[in-house]
Amino acid sequence: MQNNKAGGASWEIGAGYRISPYLATELSYADFGKMQGDISGNGGKTTASMALRAERVAVLGILPVADNLEVFGKLSLNNVHADAKFQNSEGSFSGKKSNVKAGVGFGASYAVNKNLSVRGEYEYIAARYQVGDDAGLKTNGINLFKAGLSYQF
């Protein structure tokens, strides 16, 4: 494969519920962007792309470190959807696949005030997909580095 690239940004929106000072749950929707590339083979050149998105549910174990700083570990289940598209001299075709995949992560949250927090985290989702043969588009999992804001009511 030549000319591989990942396109677009990854984003996520969700809501959560704090069960106790040490435990929370989250529901979210995430768009992981699109991979693109050219696959060369016996039939000539094929342009391929694969977009990934997911509905997610997670449980967080939280450890307060200071009055305004917490660290957390995260376990998630992710209903990941992969949409693949191909285009070559013979035409275009597409395929879709959905699977539930596990995820694990960790992060920290800093409370700016009683309602607003700044949050950073790393998460790995075991979503392995492949488009084409061994020289095609493939992912060996999704690695996410996230930064965001959290608002507590």
Short mmCIF file of C-alpha atoms in Angstrom, two decimals:
data_model
loop_
_atom_site.label_atom_id
_atom_site.label_comp_id
_atom_site.label_asym_id
_atom_site.label_seq_id
_atom_site.Cartn_x
_atom_site.Cartn_y
_atom_site.Cartn_z
CA MET A 1 0.00 0.00 0.00
CA GLN A 2 1.15 3.51 -0.72
CA ASN A 3 -0.07 6.95 0.34
CA ASN A 4 -1.70 5.97 3.66
CA LYS A 5 -3.17 8.76 5.75
CA ALA A 6 -5.59 9.30 8.58
CA GLY A 7 -8.04 12.10 7.92
CA GLY A 8 -10.15 14.30 10.11
CA ALA A 9 -10.26 14.66 13.84
CA SER A 10 -11.57 12.33 16.49
CA TRP A 11 -14.28 13.67 18.79
CA GLU A 12 -16.57 12.38 21.52
CA ILE A 13 -19.63 13.65 23.35
CA GLY A 14 -21.22 12.01 26.37
CA ALA A 15 -22.85 12.15 29.76
CA GLY A 16 -22.01 10.48 33.03
CA TYR A 17 -23.26 9.81 36.53
CA ARG A 18 -21.12 9.93 39.68
CA ILE A 19 -22.28 7.00 41.83
CA SER A 20 -19.89 7.74 44.70
CA PRO A 21 -16.65 9.71 45.23
CA TYR A 22 -14.79 6.67 43.84
CA LEU A 23 -17.07 5.33 41.07
CA ALA A 24 -18.77 6.80 37.97
CA THR A 25 -20.41 5.64 34.73
CA GLU A 26 -20.37 7.25 31.28
CA LEU A 27 -22.35 6.91 28.04
CA SER A 28 -20.96 8.50 24.89
CA TYR A 29 -20.78 8.60 21.11
CA ALA A 30 -17.36 8.86 19.43
CA ASP A 31 -16.25 9.48 15.85
CA PHE A 32 -12.68 8.21 15.34
CA GLY A 33 -12.11 9.76 11.91
CA LYS A 34 -11.22 8.13 8.60
CA MET A 35 -8.19 6.25 7.24
CA GLN A 36 -7.47 6.49 3.51
CA GLY A 37 -5.00 4.90 1.16
CA ASP A 38 -4.22 3.40 -2.22
CA ILE A 39 -4.00 -0.38 -2.63
CA SER A 40 -1.94 -1.65 -5.57
CA GLY A 41 -2.56 -5.20 -6.79
CA ASN A 42 -3.21 -7.42 -9.78
CA GLY A 43 -6.34 -5.46 -10.71
CA GLY A 44 -4.53 -2.10 -10.70
CA LYS A 45 -4.86 0.67 -8.16
CA THR A 46 -7.78 0.79 -5.71
CA THR A 47 -8.49 3.78 -3.49
CA ALA A 48 -9.82 2.66 -0.09
CA SER A 49 -11.15 4.45 2.98
CA MET A 50 -12.42 3.26 6.36
CA ALA A 51 -14.38 5.39 8.85
CA LEU A 52 -14.75 4.28 12.49
CA ARG A 53 -17.35 5.41 15.05
CA ALA A 54 -18.83 3.93 18.24
CA GLU A 55 -21.50 4.06 20.90
CA ARG A 56 -19.78 3.60 24.27
CA VAL A 57 -20.45 2.75 27.91
CA ALA A 58 -17.74 2.97 30.57
CA VAL A 59 -17.11 2.51 34.29
CA LEU A 60 -14.53 4.74 36.02
CA GLY A 61 -12.67 4.02 39.23
CA ILE A 62 -11.68 7.40 40.72
CA LEU A 63 -8.94 8.27 43.23
CA PRO A 64 -8.95 11.83 44.64
CA VAL A 65 -5.33 13.06 44.89
CA ALA A 66 -5.97 16.61 46.16
CA ASP A 67 -8.97 18.91 46.67
CA ASN A 68 -9.09 19.73 42.95
CA LEU A 69 -7.22 16.81 41.33
CA GLU A 70 -8.39 13.25 40.63
CA VAL A 71 -6.92 10.35 38.69
CA PHE A 72 -9.05 7.58 37.22
CA GLY A 73 -8.97 4.22 35.50
CA LYS A 74 -11.56 3.33 32.86
CA LEU A 75 -13.06 0.12 31.47
CA SER A 76 -15.37 0.44 28.47
CA LEU A 77 -17.52 -1.51 26.04
CA ASN A 78 -17.61 0.01 22.56
CA ASN A 79 -20.08 -0.83 19.78
CA VAL A 80 -17.63 0.01 16.96
CA HIS A 81 -18.87 0.54 13.39
CA ALA A 82 -16.41 0.32 10.48
CA ASP A 83 -17.55 1.66 7.09
CA ALA A 84 -15.21 0.79 4.20
CA LYS A 85 -15.38 2.21 0.67
CA PHE A 86 -13.39 1.15 -2.40
CA GLN A 87 -12.98 2.79 -5.81
CA ASN A 88 -11.08 1.44 -8.82
CA SER A 89 -11.34 1.37 -12.61
CA GLU A 90 -14.12 -1.25 -12.40
CA GLY A 91 -16.36 0.88 -10.17
CA SER A 92 -16.98 1.41 -6.50
CA PHE A 93 -18.27 -0.75 -3.67
CA SER A 94 -18.58 -0.58 0.09
CA GLY A 95 -18.90 -2.74 3.19
CA LYS A 96 -19.92 -2.29 6.80
CA LYS A 97 -19.04 -4.18 9.96
CA SER A 98 -20.02 -3.68 13.62
CA ASN A 99 -18.56 -5.37 16.69
CA VAL A 100 -18.54 -4.84 20.44
CA LYS A 101 -14.96 -4.27 21.60
CA ALA A 102 -13.41 -3.74 25.04
CA GLY A 103 -11.41 -0.68 26.01
CA VAL A 104 -9.13 0.30 28.89
CA GLY A 105 -7.72 3.67 29.87
CA PHE A 106 -6.51 6.08 32.53
CA GLY A 107 -6.48 9.83 33.04
CA ALA A 108 -6.70 12.82 35.34
CA SER A 109 -9.20 15.57 36.02
CA TYR A 110 -8.46 19.03 37.45
CA ALA A 111 -11.41 21.00 38.93
CA VAL A 112 -11.27 24.64 37.86
CA ASN A 113 -14.30 25.33 40.10
CA LYS A 114 -17.09 23.23 41.66
CA ASN A 115 -18.80 22.70 38.27
CA LEU A 116 -16.06 22.80 35.61
CA SER A 117 -13.11 20.40 35.22
CA VAL A 118 -10.33 20.01 32.66
CA ARG A 119 -9.71 16.38 31.77
CA GLY A 120 -7.01 14.43 29.95
CA GLU A 121 -6.85 10.71 29.28
CA TYR A 122 -5.40 7.86 27.25
CA GLU A 123 -7.57 4.96 26.10
CA TYR A 124 -6.98 1.84 24.01
CA ILE A 125 -9.88 0.08 22.26
CA ALA A 126 -9.20 -3.43 20.92
CA ALA A 127 -10.88 -2.76 17.54
CA ARG A 128 -8.95 -4.55 14.80
CA TYR A 129 -10.23 -4.10 11.26
CA GLN A 130 -8.72 -4.73 7.85
CA VAL A 131 -9.72 -3.55 4.38
CA GLY A 132 -8.14 -5.45 1.49
CA ASP A 133 -5.30 -7.97 1.76
CA ASP A 134 -2.17 -7.66 3.95
CA ALA A 135 -1.14 -4.58 1.94
CA GLY A 136 -4.52 -2.90 2.55
CA LEU A 137 -5.86 -0.55 5.23
CA LYS A 138 -5.81 -2.01 8.71
CA THR A 139 -5.91 -0.97 12.32
CA ASN A 140 -4.44 -2.99 15.18
CA GLY A 141 -6.59 -1.17 17.70
CA ILE A 142 -7.55 2.40 18.43
CA ASN A 143 -5.22 4.52 20.58
CA LEU A 144 -6.88 7.69 21.85
CA PHE A 145 -5.26 10.67 23.56
CA LYS A 146 -8.11 12.92 24.69
CA ALA A 147 -8.38 16.36 26.24
CA GLY A 148 -11.67 17.97 27.15
CA LEU A 149 -13.96 19.70 29.58
CA SER A 150 -16.38 18.17 32.06
CA TYR A 151 -19.34 20.03 33.54
CA GLN A 152 -21.02 18.80 36.74
CA PHE A 153 -24.59 19.85 37.59
#
